[in-house]
PDB file of C-alpha atoms in Angstrom:
ATOM      1  CA  UNK A  26       0.211  -0.205   0.103  1.00 93.00           C
ATOM      2  CA  UNK A  27       2.810   2.195   0.424  1.00 94.00           C
ATOM      3  CA  UNK A  28       4.309   1.601  -2.525  1.00 93.00           C
ATOM      4  CA  UNK A  29       1.056   2.104  -4.520  1.00 93.00           C
ATOM      5  CA  UNK A  30       0.526   5.402  -2.725  1.00 93.00           C
ATOM      6  CA  UNK A  31       4.181   6.778  -3.842  1.00 94.00           C
ATOM      7  CA  UNK A  32       3.679   5.915  -7.371  1.00 92.00           C
ATOM      8  CA  UNK A  33      -0.042   7.282  -7.372  1.00 89.00           C
ATOM      9  CA  UNK A  34       1.915  10.726  -6.678  1.00 90.00           C
ATOM     10  CA  UNK A  35       2.429  10.421 -10.263  1.00 93.00           C
ATOM     11  CA  UNK A  36      -0.601  11.695 -12.147  1.00 91.00           C
ATOM     12  CA  UNK A  37      -0.413   9.536 -15.538  1.00 93.00           C
ATOM     13  CA  UNK A  38       0.367   6.384 -13.069  1.00 93.00           C
ATOM     14  CA  UNK A  39      -2.573   6.966 -10.995  1.00 93.00           C
ATOM     15  CA  UNK A  40      -4.483   7.631 -14.414  1.00 94.00           C
ATOM     16  CA  UNK A  41      -3.224   4.129 -15.821  1.00 95.00           C
ATOM     17  CA  UNK A  42      -4.003   2.342 -12.568  1.00 95.00           C
ATOM     18  CA  UNK A  43      -7.435   3.556 -12.958  1.00 94.00           C
ATOM     19  CA  UNK A  44      -7.724   2.585 -16.249  1.00 94.00           C
ATOM     20  CA  UNK A  45      -6.261  -0.892 -14.957  1.00 95.00           C
ATOM     21  CA  UNK A  46      -8.378  -1.501 -12.213  1.00 96.00           C
ATOM     22  CA  UNK A  47     -11.644   0.194 -11.719  1.00 95.00           C
ATOM     23  CA  UNK A  48     -14.869  -0.709 -13.784  1.00 95.00           C
ATOM     24  CA  UNK A  49     -17.548   1.513 -14.006  1.00 95.00           C
ATOM     25  CA  UNK A  50     -21.178   0.620 -14.924  1.00 96.00           C
ATOM     26  CA  UNK A  51     -24.701   2.010 -14.368  1.00 96.00           C
ATOM     27  CA  UNK A  52     -26.323  -1.236 -13.266  1.00 96.00           C
ATOM     28  CA  UNK A  53     -23.528  -1.263 -10.298  1.00 97.00           C
ATOM     29  CA  UNK A  54     -24.631   2.000  -9.067  1.00 97.00           C
ATOM     30  CA  UNK A  55     -26.720   2.023  -5.315  1.00 97.00           C
ATOM     31  CA  UNK A  56     -28.580   4.054  -3.194  1.00 98.00           C
ATOM     32  CA  UNK A  57     -28.355   2.688   0.351  1.00 98.00           C
ATOM     33  CA  UNK A  58     -29.097   4.532   3.381  1.00 97.00           C
ATOM     34  CA  UNK A  59     -29.226   7.553   1.276  1.00 97.00           C
ATOM     35  CA  UNK A  60     -26.031   7.396  -0.158  1.00 98.00           C
ATOM     36  CA  UNK A  61     -24.613   6.756  -3.628  1.00 98.00           C
ATOM     37  CA  UNK A  62     -22.375   4.389  -4.162  1.00 98.00           C
ATOM     38  CA  UNK A  63     -20.859   3.957  -7.244  1.00 97.00           C
ATOM     39  CA  UNK A  64     -20.348  -0.137  -6.997  1.00 98.00           C
ATOM     40  CA  UNK A  65     -21.673  -2.022  -4.411  1.00 98.00           C
ATOM     41  CA  UNK A  66     -18.049  -3.190  -3.235  1.00 98.00           C
ATOM     42  CA  UNK A  67     -16.805  -2.078  -0.154  1.00 98.00           C
ATOM     43  CA  UNK A  68     -13.383  -2.723   1.901  1.00 98.00           C
ATOM     44  CA  UNK A  69     -14.322  -3.787   5.468  1.00 98.00           C
ATOM     45  CA  UNK A  70     -12.662  -2.075   8.814  1.00 98.00           C
ATOM     46  CA  UNK A  71      -9.599  -3.025   9.926  1.00 97.00           C
ATOM     47  CA  UNK A  72      -7.373  -2.536   6.863  1.00 97.00           C
ATOM     48  CA  UNK A  73      -7.304   1.485   6.207  1.00 98.00           C
ATOM     49  CA  UNK A  74      -7.310   1.838  10.150  1.00 98.00           C
ATOM     50  CA  UNK A  75      -6.271   5.190   9.984  1.00 98.00           C
ATOM     51  CA  UNK A  76      -7.573   6.374   6.594  1.00 98.00           C
ATOM     52  CA  UNK A  77      -4.275   6.761   5.234  1.00 97.00           C
ATOM     53  CA  UNK A  78      -5.171   5.036   1.778  1.00 97.00           C
ATOM     54  CA  UNK A  79      -8.393   6.250   0.665  1.00 97.00           C
ATOM     55  CA  UNK A  80      -6.846   7.767  -2.581  1.00 95.00           C
ATOM     56  CA  UNK A  81      -5.530   4.854  -3.759  1.00 96.00           C
ATOM     57  CA  UNK A  82      -8.187   2.310  -2.532  1.00 97.00           C
ATOM     58  CA  UNK A  83     -10.727   4.650  -4.636  1.00 97.00           C
ATOM     59  CA  UNK A  84      -8.017   4.528  -7.509  1.00 96.00           C
ATOM     60  CA  UNK A  85      -8.155   0.628  -7.676  1.00 97.00           C
ATOM     61  CA  UNK A  86     -11.954   0.845  -7.811  1.00 98.00           C
ATOM     62  CA  UNK A  87     -13.537   0.465  -4.176  1.00 98.00           C
ATOM     63  CA  UNK A  88     -17.236   1.620  -3.995  1.00 98.00           C
ATOM     64  CA  UNK A  89     -16.402   2.896  -0.483  1.00 98.00           C
ATOM     65  CA  UNK A  90     -14.135   2.077   2.765  1.00 98.00           C
ATOM     66  CA  UNK A  91     -14.275   1.781   5.834  1.00 98.00           C
ATOM     67  CA  UNK A  92     -11.701   3.018   8.094  1.00 98.00           C
ATOM     68  CA  UNK A  93     -10.967   1.957  11.437  1.00 98.00           C
ATOM     69  CA  UNK A  94     -11.345   0.785  14.129  1.00 98.00           C
ATOM     70  CA  UNK A  95     -10.608   4.093  15.705  1.00 98.00           C
ATOM     71  CA  UNK A  96     -10.769   4.946  19.006  1.00 98.00           C
ATOM     72  CA  UNK A  97     -10.672   8.032  21.372  1.00 98.00           C
ATOM     73  CA  UNK A  98      -7.122   7.335  22.395  1.00 98.00           C
ATOM     74  CA  UNK A  99      -4.306   6.101  20.391  1.00 98.00           C
ATOM     75  CA  UNK A 100      -3.355   2.682  20.778  1.00 98.00           C
ATOM     76  CA  UNK A 101      -0.583   0.069  20.267  1.00 98.00           C
ATOM     77  CA  UNK A 102      -2.896  -2.865  20.135  1.00 98.00           C
ATOM     78  CA  UNK A 103      -2.271  -6.264  21.015  1.00 97.00           C
ATOM     79  CA  UNK A 104       1.709  -7.676  21.125  1.00 97.00           C
ATOM     80  CA  UNK A 105       2.834  -8.927  17.606  1.00 97.00           C
ATOM     81  CA  UNK A 106       3.093 -11.215  15.885  1.00 97.00           C
ATOM     82  CA  UNK A 107      -0.675 -10.958  15.805  1.00 98.00           C
ATOM     83  CA  UNK A 108      -1.745 -11.613  11.997  1.00 98.00           C
ATOM     84  CA  UNK A 109      -1.579 -15.004  10.656  1.00 98.00           C
ATOM     85  CA  UNK A 110      -2.162 -16.424   7.141  1.00 98.00           C
ATOM     86  CA  UNK A 111      -3.516 -19.777   7.039  1.00 98.00           C
ATOM     87  CA  UNK A 112      -3.102 -20.483   2.775  1.00 98.00           C
ATOM     88  CA  UNK A 113      -4.813 -24.094   2.848  1.00 98.00           C
ATOM     89  CA  UNK A 114      -7.982 -22.301   3.857  1.00 98.00           C
ATOM     90  CA  UNK A 115      -7.678 -18.945   2.280  1.00 98.00           C
ATOM     91  CA  UNK A 116      -8.054 -17.386   5.887  1.00 98.00           C
ATOM     92  CA  UNK A 117      -6.394 -15.381   8.411  1.00 98.00           C
ATOM     93  CA  UNK A 118      -6.347 -15.150  11.934  1.00 98.00           C
ATOM     94  CA  UNK A 119      -6.017 -11.265  13.529  1.00 98.00           C
ATOM     95  CA  UNK A 120      -5.750 -10.214  16.789  1.00 98.00           C
ATOM     96  CA  UNK A 121      -4.735  -6.761  15.984  1.00 98.00           C
ATOM     97  CA  UNK A 122      -6.697  -5.011  19.088  1.00 97.00           C
ATOM     98  CA  UNK A 123      -7.898  -1.532  17.730  1.00 98.00           C
ATOM     99  CA  UNK A 124      -4.211  -0.258  17.236  1.00 98.00           C
ATOM    100  CA  UNK A 125      -4.823   3.074  15.591  1.00 98.00           C
ATOM    101  CA  UNK A 126      -3.817   6.581  15.746  1.00 98.00           C
ATOM    102  CA  UNK A 127      -6.769   7.831  17.731  1.00 98.00           C
ATOM    103  CA  UNK A 128      -9.639  10.083  16.450  1.00 98.00           C
ATOM    104  CA  UNK A 129      -8.439  13.344  16.897  1.00 98.00           C
ATOM    105  CA  UNK A 130      -5.342  12.467  14.553  1.00 98.00           C
ATOM    106  CA  UNK A 131      -7.534  10.504  12.077  1.00 98.00           C
ATOM    107  CA  UNK A 132      -9.984  13.146  11.961  1.00 98.00           C
ATOM    108  CA  UNK A 133      -7.170  15.526  11.194  1.00 98.00           C
ATOM    109  CA  UNK A 134      -6.342  13.479   8.514  1.00 98.00           C
ATOM    110  CA  UNK A 135      -9.924  13.045   6.577  1.00 98.00           C
ATOM    111  CA  UNK A 136     -10.382  16.743   6.859  1.00 97.00           C
ATOM    112  CA  UNK A 137      -7.280  17.186   4.985  1.00 96.00           C
ATOM    113  CA  UNK A 138      -7.743  14.320   2.298  1.00 92.00           C
ATOM    114  CA  UNK A 139      -8.972  14.885  -0.959  1.00 87.00           C
ATOM    115  CA  UNK A 140     -11.445  11.945  -2.269  1.00 89.00           C
ATOM    116  CA  UNK A 141     -14.117  11.075  -4.169  1.00 93.00           C
ATOM    117  CA  UNK A 142     -15.488   7.975  -2.202  1.00 97.00           C
ATOM    118  CA  UNK A 143     -17.509   7.319   0.245  1.00 98.00           C
ATOM    119  CA  UNK A 144     -15.982   6.767   3.712  1.00 98.00           C
ATOM    120  CA  UNK A 145     -17.742   4.957   6.971  1.00 98.00           C
ATOM    121  CA  UNK A 146     -16.318   5.532  10.221  1.00 98.00           C
ATOM    122  CA  UNK A 147     -16.013   2.035  12.255  1.00 98.00           C
ATOM    123  CA  UNK A 148     -15.661   3.118  16.133  1.00 98.00           C
ATOM    124  CA  UNK A 149     -14.843   1.240  19.315  1.00 98.00           C
ATOM    125  CA  UNK A 150     -13.622   1.758  22.816  1.00 98.00           C
ATOM    126  CA  UNK A 151     -10.077   2.111  24.299  1.00 98.00           C
ATOM    127  CA  UNK A 152      -9.212  -1.495  26.019  1.00 97.00           C
ATOM    128  CA  UNK A 153      -8.522   0.197  29.033  1.00 97.00           C
ATOM    129  CA  UNK A 154     -12.271   1.871  29.077  1.00 97.00           C
ATOM    130  CA  UNK A 155     -14.474  -0.114  31.370  1.00 96.00           C
ATOM    131  CA  UNK A 156     -17.841  -1.320  29.684  1.00 96.00           C
ATOM    132  CA  UNK A 157     -20.109   0.590  31.882  1.00 96.00           C
ATOM    133  CA  UNK A 158     -18.453   3.929  30.416  1.00 97.00           C
ATOM    134  CA  UNK A 159     -18.003   2.529  27.002  1.00 97.00           C
ATOM    135  CA  UNK A 160     -20.720   4.801  25.349  1.00 97.00           C
ATOM    136  CA  UNK A 161     -18.654   7.775  26.480  1.00 98.00           C
ATOM    137  CA  UNK A 162     -16.054   6.424  24.100  1.00 98.00           C
ATOM    138  CA  UNK A 163     -18.197   5.489  21.339  1.00 98.00           C
ATOM    139  CA  UNK A 164     -19.884   9.189  21.759  1.00 98.00           C
ATOM    140  CA  UNK A 165     -16.088  10.907  21.358  1.00 98.00           C
ATOM    141  CA  UNK A 166     -15.556   9.265  18.243  1.00 98.00           C
ATOM    142  CA  UNK A 167     -18.765   9.653  16.934  1.00 98.00           C
ATOM    143  CA  UNK A 168     -18.622  13.671  18.012  1.00 98.00           C
ATOM    144  CA  UNK A 169     -14.942  13.953  16.294  1.00 98.00           C
ATOM    145  CA  UNK A 170     -15.913  11.942  13.278  1.00 98.00           C
ATOM    146  CA  UNK A 171     -18.895  13.776  12.442  1.00 98.00           C
ATOM    147  CA  UNK A 172     -18.106  16.006   9.672  1.00 97.00           C
ATOM    148  CA  UNK A 173     -15.596  13.957   8.350  1.00 97.00           C
ATOM    149  CA  UNK A 174     -17.372  10.331   7.281  1.00 98.00           C
ATOM    150  CA  UNK A 175     -20.426   9.499   5.127  1.00 98.00           C
ATOM    151  CA  UNK A 176     -21.778   6.945   7.926  1.00 98.00           C
ATOM    152  CA  UNK A 177     -20.894   5.401  10.877  1.00 98.00           C
ATOM    153  CA  UNK A 178     -20.445   1.881  12.164  1.00 98.00           C
ATOM    154  CA  UNK A 179     -20.698   0.728  16.002  1.00 98.00           C
ATOM    155  CA  UNK A 180     -18.001  -1.948  16.691  1.00 97.00           C
ATOM    156  CA  UNK A 181     -19.109  -4.151  19.761  1.00 96.00           C
ATOM    157  CA  UNK A 182     -18.228  -7.552  17.727  1.00 95.00           C
ATOM    158  CA  UNK A 183     -14.250  -7.616  17.504  1.00 95.00           C
ATOM    159  CA  UNK A 184     -12.952 -10.780  19.633  1.00 94.00           C
ATOM    160  CA  UNK A 185      -9.574  -8.870  20.130  1.00 94.00           C
ATOM    161  CA  UNK A 186     -10.463  -6.340  22.586  1.00 95.00           C
ATOM    162  CA  UNK A 187     -11.350  -7.960  26.264  1.00 93.00           C
ATOM    163  CA  UNK A 188     -15.009  -7.787  27.141  1.00 94.00           C
ATOM    164  CA  UNK A 189     -15.922  -6.114  24.013  1.00 94.00           C
ATOM    165  CA  UNK A 190     -18.524  -8.650  22.884  1.00 94.00           C
ATOM    166  CA  UNK A 191     -20.300  -8.306  26.108  1.00 95.00           C
ATOM    167  CA  UNK A 192     -21.543  -5.012  24.931  1.00 95.00           C
ATOM    168  CA  UNK A 193     -23.676  -6.919  22.066  1.00 95.00           C
ATOM    169  CA  UNK A 194     -25.960  -7.942  24.863  1.00 93.00           C
ATOM    170  CA  UNK A 195     -29.403  -6.164  24.639  1.00 91.00           C
ATOM    171  CA  UNK A 196     -29.013  -3.859  28.024  1.00 91.00           C
ATOM    172  CA  UNK A 197     -25.563  -2.792  27.258  1.00 94.00           C
ATOM    173  CA  UNK A 198     -26.333  -2.546  23.710  1.00 96.00           C
ATOM    174  CA  UNK A 199     -29.315  -0.353  24.252  1.00 96.00           C
ATOM    175  CA  UNK A 200     -27.842   2.559  26.168  1.00 96.00           C
ATOM    176  CA  UNK A 201     -24.999   2.700  23.542  1.00 97.00           C
ATOM    177  CA  UNK A 202     -27.284   3.061  20.460  1.00 97.00           C
ATOM    178  CA  UNK A 203     -29.743   4.988  22.187  1.00 97.00           C
ATOM    179  CA  UNK A 204     -26.981   7.565  23.417  1.00 97.00           C
ATOM    180  CA  UNK A 205     -25.495   7.782  19.777  1.00 98.00           C
ATOM    181  CA  UNK A 206     -28.760   8.173  18.031  1.00 98.00           C
ATOM    182  CA  UNK A 207     -29.817  11.024  20.294  1.00 98.00           C
ATOM    183  CA  UNK A 208     -26.331  12.745  19.594  1.00 98.00           C
ATOM    184  CA  UNK A 209     -27.121  11.755  15.715  1.00 98.00           C
ATOM    185  CA  UNK A 210     -30.771  13.172  15.864  1.00 97.00           C
ATOM    186  CA  UNK A 211     -29.341  16.410  17.678  1.00 97.00           C
ATOM    187  CA  UNK A 212     -27.414  17.587  14.346  1.00 97.00           C
ATOM    188  CA  UNK A 213     -28.588  19.421  11.342  1.00 95.00           C
ATOM    189  CA  UNK A 214     -27.865  16.570   9.099  1.00 96.00           C
ATOM    190  CA  UNK A 215     -27.819  12.999  10.687  1.00 98.00           C
ATOM    191  CA  UNK A 216     -25.557  10.315   9.441  1.00 98.00           C
ATOM    192  CA  UNK A 217     -26.386   6.442   8.744  1.00 98.00           C
ATOM    193  CA  UNK A 218     -25.928   4.670  11.704  1.00 98.00           C
ATOM    194  CA  UNK A 219     -25.052   0.843  11.785  1.00 98.00           C
ATOM    195  CA  UNK A 220     -24.057  -1.793  13.852  1.00 98.00           C
ATOM    196  CA  UNK A 221     -21.366  -4.639  13.264  1.00 98.00           C
ATOM    197  CA  UNK A 222     -22.214  -7.890  14.900  1.00 98.00           C
ATOM    198  CA  UNK A 223     -20.524 -11.197  15.328  1.00 97.00           C
ATOM    199  CA  UNK A 224     -21.209 -14.195  13.389  1.00 97.00           C
ATOM    200  CA  UNK A 225     -21.132 -16.069  16.682  1.00 97.00           C
ATOM    201  CA  UNK A 226     -24.281 -14.899  18.226  1.00 96.00           C
ATOM    202  CA  UNK A 227     -27.285 -17.385  19.179  1.00 95.00           C
ATOM    203  CA  UNK A 228     -30.664 -17.294  17.461  1.00 97.00           C
ATOM    204  CA  UNK A 229     -31.942 -15.410  20.500  1.00 96.00           C
ATOM    205  CA  UNK A 230     -29.298 -12.934  20.491  1.00 95.00           C
ATOM    206  CA  UNK A 231     -29.474 -11.950  16.875  1.00 97.00           C
ATOM    207  CA  UNK A 232     -33.217 -11.491  17.433  1.00 97.00           C
ATOM    208  CA  UNK A 233     -32.693  -9.094  20.402  1.00 96.00           C
ATOM    209  CA  UNK A 234     -30.037  -6.872  17.889  1.00 97.00           C
ATOM    210  CA  UNK A 235     -32.953  -6.886  15.421  1.00 97.00           C
ATOM    211  CA  UNK A 236     -35.455  -5.682  17.759  1.00 97.00           C
ATOM    212  CA  UNK A 237     -33.028  -2.840  19.009  1.00 97.00           C
ATOM    213  CA  UNK A 238     -32.092  -2.156  15.470  1.00 97.00           C
ATOM    214  CA  UNK A 239     -36.042  -1.540  15.234  1.00 97.00           C
ATOM    215  CA  UNK A 240     -36.193  -0.110  18.071  1.00 97.00           C
ATOM    216  CA  UNK A 241     -33.340   2.813  17.792  1.00 97.00           C
ATOM    217  CA  UNK A 242     -33.931   2.849  14.222  1.00 97.00           C
ATOM    218  CA  UNK A 243     -30.466   2.082  13.148  1.00 98.00           C
ATOM    219  CA  UNK A 244     -30.067   2.467   9.194  1.00 98.00           C
ATOM    220  CA  UNK A 245     -28.425  -0.893   8.862  1.00 98.00           C
ATOM    221  CA  UNK A 246     -26.310  -3.776  10.058  1.00 98.00           C
ATOM    222  CA  UNK A 247     -22.722  -4.743   9.218  1.00 98.00           C
ATOM    223  CA  UNK A 248     -22.927  -8.795   9.236  1.00 98.00           C
ATOM    224  CA  UNK A 249     -20.259 -10.235  10.158  1.00 98.00           C
ATOM    225  CA  UNK A 250     -17.095  -9.602  12.195  1.00 98.00           C
ATOM    226  CA  UNK A 251     -14.632 -12.302  12.539  1.00 98.00           C
ATOM    227  CA  UNK A 252     -15.561 -15.641  14.080  1.00 98.00           C
ATOM    228  CA  UNK A 253     -13.530 -17.187  17.009  1.00 97.00           C
ATOM    229  CA  UNK A 254     -14.338 -20.846  15.862  1.00 97.00           C
ATOM    230  CA  UNK A 255     -12.405 -23.228  14.059  1.00 97.00           C
ATOM    231  CA  UNK A 256     -14.129 -25.757  12.729  1.00 94.00           C
ATOM    232  CA  UNK A 257     -13.478 -27.422   9.562  1.00 94.00           C
ATOM    233  CA  UNK A 258     -10.158 -26.136   8.563  1.00 98.00           C
ATOM    234  CA  UNK A 259      -7.447 -27.569   6.387  1.00 98.00           C
ATOM    235  CA  UNK A 260      -4.770 -26.031   8.784  1.00 98.00           C
ATOM    236  CA  UNK A 261      -3.638 -28.661  10.808  1.00 97.00           C
ATOM    237  CA  UNK A 262      -4.272 -28.526  14.444  1.00 96.00           C
ATOM    238  CA  UNK A 263      -1.117 -27.800  15.909  1.00 97.00           C
ATOM    239  CA  UNK A 264      -0.722 -24.651  13.636  1.00 97.00           C
ATOM    240  CA  UNK A 265      -4.001 -23.363  14.867  1.00 98.00           C
ATOM    241  CA  UNK A 266      -3.112 -24.083  18.047  1.00 97.00           C
ATOM    242  CA  UNK A 267       0.207 -22.163  17.732  1.00 98.00           C
ATOM    243  CA  UNK A 268      -1.485 -19.305  16.484  1.00 98.00           C
ATOM    244  CA  UNK A 269      -3.612 -18.947  19.639  1.00 97.00           C
ATOM    245  CA  UNK A 270      -6.323 -16.918  19.881  1.00 97.00           C
ATOM    246  CA  UNK A 271      -7.839 -14.421  17.037  1.00 98.00           C
ATOM    247  CA  UNK A 272     -10.508 -13.494  14.803  1.00 98.00           C
ATOM    248  CA  UNK A 273     -11.147 -15.901  11.791  1.00 98.00           C
ATOM    249  CA  UNK A 274     -11.803 -14.454   8.573  1.00 98.00           C
ATOM    250  CA  UNK A 275     -11.945 -15.594   4.919  1.00 98.00           C
ATOM    251  CA  UNK A 276     -13.348 -18.720   3.000  1.00 98.00           C
ATOM    252  CA  UNK A 277     -14.120 -20.316   6.400  1.00 98.00           C
ATOM    253  CA  UNK A 278     -16.595 -17.901   7.553  1.00 98.00           C
ATOM    254  CA  UNK A 279     -18.526 -17.519   4.390  1.00 98.00           C
ATOM    255  CA  UNK A 280     -21.303 -19.738   4.573  1.00 98.00           C
ATOM    256  CA  UNK A 281     -22.230 -18.548   8.442  1.00 98.00           C
ATOM    257  CA  UNK A 282     -22.081 -15.471   7.460  1.00 98.00           C
ATOM    258  CA  UNK A 283     -24.421 -15.271   3.844  1.00 98.00           C
ATOM    259  CA  UNK A 284     -27.073 -17.462   6.806  1.00 98.00           C
ATOM    260  CA  UNK A 285     -26.630 -14.244   9.225  1.00 98.00           C
ATOM    261  CA  UNK A 286     -27.298 -11.910   6.123  1.00 98.00           C
ATOM    262  CA  UNK A 287     -30.427 -14.052   5.320  1.00 98.00           C
ATOM    263  CA  UNK A 288     -31.802 -14.689   8.709  1.00 98.00           C
ATOM    264  CA  UNK A 289     -31.818 -10.554   9.303  1.00 98.00           C
ATOM    265  CA  UNK A 290     -33.257  -9.876   5.992  1.00 98.00           C
ATOM    266  CA  UNK A 291     -36.037 -12.628   6.179  1.00 98.00           C
ATOM    267  CA  UNK A 292     -36.746 -11.320  10.027  1.00 98.00           C
ATOM    268  CA  UNK A 293     -37.433  -7.775   9.087  1.00 98.00           C
ATOM    269  CA  UNK A 294     -38.594  -7.924   5.779  1.00 98.00           C
ATOM    270  CA  UNK A 295     -35.507  -6.897   4.284  1.00 97.00           C
ATOM    271  CA  UNK A 296     -36.648  -3.444   5.757  1.00 97.00           C
ATOM    272  CA  UNK A 297     -32.967  -2.985   7.164  1.00 98.00           C
ATOM    273  CA  UNK A 298     -30.254  -2.751   4.624  1.00 98.00           C
ATOM    274  CA  UNK A 299     -27.271  -5.161   5.513  1.00 98.00           C
ATOM    275  CA  UNK A 300     -23.653  -5.067   4.659  1.00 98.00           C
ATOM    276  CA  UNK A 301     -22.544  -8.242   3.704  1.00 98.00           C
ATOM    277  CA  UNK A 302     -18.816  -9.335   4.941  1.00 98.00           C
ATOM    278  CA  UNK A 303     -17.207 -12.424   5.648  1.00 98.00           C
ATOM    279  CA  UNK A 304     -15.586 -14.838   2.818  1.00 98.00           C
ATOM    280  CA  UNK A 305     -16.160 -12.628  -0.325  1.00 98.00           C
ATOM    281  CA  UNK A 306     -13.440 -13.733  -2.782  1.00 98.00           C
ATOM    282  CA  UNK A 307     -15.733 -13.687  -6.582  1.00 98.00           C
ATOM    283  CA  UNK A 308     -18.202 -12.157  -8.128  1.00 97.00           C
ATOM    284  CA  UNK A 309     -20.399 -15.698  -7.312  1.00 97.00           C
ATOM    285  CA  UNK A 310     -19.543 -14.539  -3.375  1.00 98.00           C
ATOM    286  CA  UNK A 311     -20.786 -11.362  -3.873  1.00 98.00           C
ATOM    287  CA  UNK A 312     -23.757 -12.721  -5.824  1.00 97.00           C
ATOM    288  CA  UNK A 313     -25.063 -15.224  -2.840  1.00 98.00           C
ATOM    289  CA  UNK A 314     -24.927 -12.281  -0.427  1.00 98.00           C
ATOM    290  CA  UNK A 315     -27.016 -10.553  -2.551  1.00 98.00           C
ATOM    291  CA  UNK A 316     -29.452 -13.150  -3.171  1.00 98.00           C
ATOM    292  CA  UNK A 317     -29.427 -13.908   0.866  1.00 98.00           C
ATOM    293  CA  UNK A 318     -30.533  -9.863   1.176  1.00 98.00           C
ATOM    294  CA  UNK A 319     -27.521  -7.904   1.374  1.00 98.00           C
ATOM    295  CA  UNK A 320     -27.381  -4.129  -0.219  1.00 98.00           C
ATOM    296  CA  UNK A 321     -23.491  -3.975  -0.170  1.00 98.00           C
ATOM    297  CA  UNK A 322     -20.684  -6.222   0.216  1.00 98.00           C
ATOM    298  CA  UNK A 323     -17.295  -6.020   1.777  1.00 98.00           C
ATOM    299  CA  UNK A 324     -13.923  -7.636   1.430  1.00 98.00           C
ATOM    300  CA  UNK A 325     -10.701  -8.012   3.563  1.00 98.00           C
ATOM    301  CA  UNK A 326      -9.352 -11.329   3.530  1.00 98.00           C
ATOM    302  CA  UNK A 327     -10.453 -11.564   0.338  1.00 98.00           C
ATOM    303  CA  UNK A 328      -8.268  -8.463  -0.928  1.00 98.00           C
ATOM    304  CA  UNK A 329      -5.034  -9.857   0.823  1.00 97.00           C
ATOM    305  CA  UNK A 330      -5.215 -13.074  -1.292  1.00 98.00           C
ATOM    306  CA  UNK A 331      -7.089 -11.547  -4.665  1.00 98.00           C
ATOM    307  CA  UNK A 332      -4.778  -8.564  -4.558  1.00 96.00           C
ATOM    308  CA  UNK A 333      -5.754  -5.147  -6.308  1.00 96.00           C
ATOM    309  CA  UNK A 334      -7.980  -6.465  -9.233  1.00 97.00           C
ATOM    310  CA  UNK A 335     -10.660  -8.035  -6.542  1.00 98.00           C
ATOM    311  CA  UNK A 336     -13.071  -4.868  -7.038  1.00 98.00           C
ATOM    312  CA  UNK A 337     -12.684  -5.332 -11.094  1.00 98.00           C
ATOM    313  CA  UNK A 338     -13.273  -9.180 -10.533  1.00 98.00           C
ATOM    314  CA  UNK A 339     -16.340  -8.662  -8.900  1.00 98.00           C
ATOM    315  CA  UNK A 340     -18.095  -5.938 -10.479  1.00 98.00           C
ATOM    316  CA  UNK A 341     -17.154  -7.622 -14.179  1.00 97.00           C
ATOM    317  CA  UNK A 342     -19.127 -10.636 -13.064  1.00 97.00           C
ATOM    318  CA  UNK A 343     -22.003  -9.275 -11.551  1.00 96.00           C
ATOM    319  CA  UNK A 344     -22.557  -7.225 -14.797  1.00 96.00           C
ATOM    320  CA  UNK A 345     -22.024 -10.357 -16.758  1.00 91.00           C
ATOM    321  CA  UNK A 346     -24.345 -12.428 -14.455  1.00 81.00           C
ATOM    322  CA  UNK A 347     -26.474  -9.825 -14.543  1.00 79.00           C
ATOM    323  CA  UNK A 348     -26.905  -9.850 -18.164  1.00 68.00           C
ATOM    324  CA  UNK A 349     -26.729 -13.548 -18.689  1.00 50.00           C
TER     325      UNK A 349
END
């Protein structure tokens, strides 16, 4: 990404990259939670944590980018090594731990950036913040980023911050969502507010989240974050044990993520837009998410394995299938 950033400074190189990696077609345009997306393929949070590469990600064709997770104070994240590839499974295990520059630095960078791409702000709490005070961290992040991003995603589902997933429980989540929606509604121009959920929730927990989403009038749900499960992997148990804790993403998450997208869509009669994330590598993978009820899709692990042409490949296949 740093190399891409450097060569993109040369105008004709940037044009050449855009020509090679972008794919534009009117049929790819989407209007979701009031925002106009050039195409429905975005980059999930956790890649461009500090909003360093928005121009470059736009150049290689992404329809939107979700920055973060951003926390009020800068934090280094968990000890290294904290990112592991599982090539046999086309998967990644990460336990990054919300490493980021802090919300003030990220907001300043966003204000000074020149971009023509929709940017979502994924917000979280600092590791040292107690869960009962978590709502304050989310409120700080939302206030700081309000004029810098196009929509917000509340991250209570990362497995890499101790106790964070407890915030998905109904009583804790209700307080956070109400606080943020009150802050949002107090602004002249409100911003779409989304919630990112884990793939490891029970049906009962999913039902609680759907009920809360309707109660608080959330604009969307991102389904899903990484999983703590390790079932049916090609990678040997010894290697998995050596890697240890962390969230698993990539191909092994594909079916579970699709099932959750389908469940939310069915239970809400498709009234709450779902951004699908989990195991998307090809146009066929994206098509399956849309068939399940997704409005948009996000790649992350697929970007790592497929490279910078992934958006063009997915978009091309989506158009080809729609015309078949």
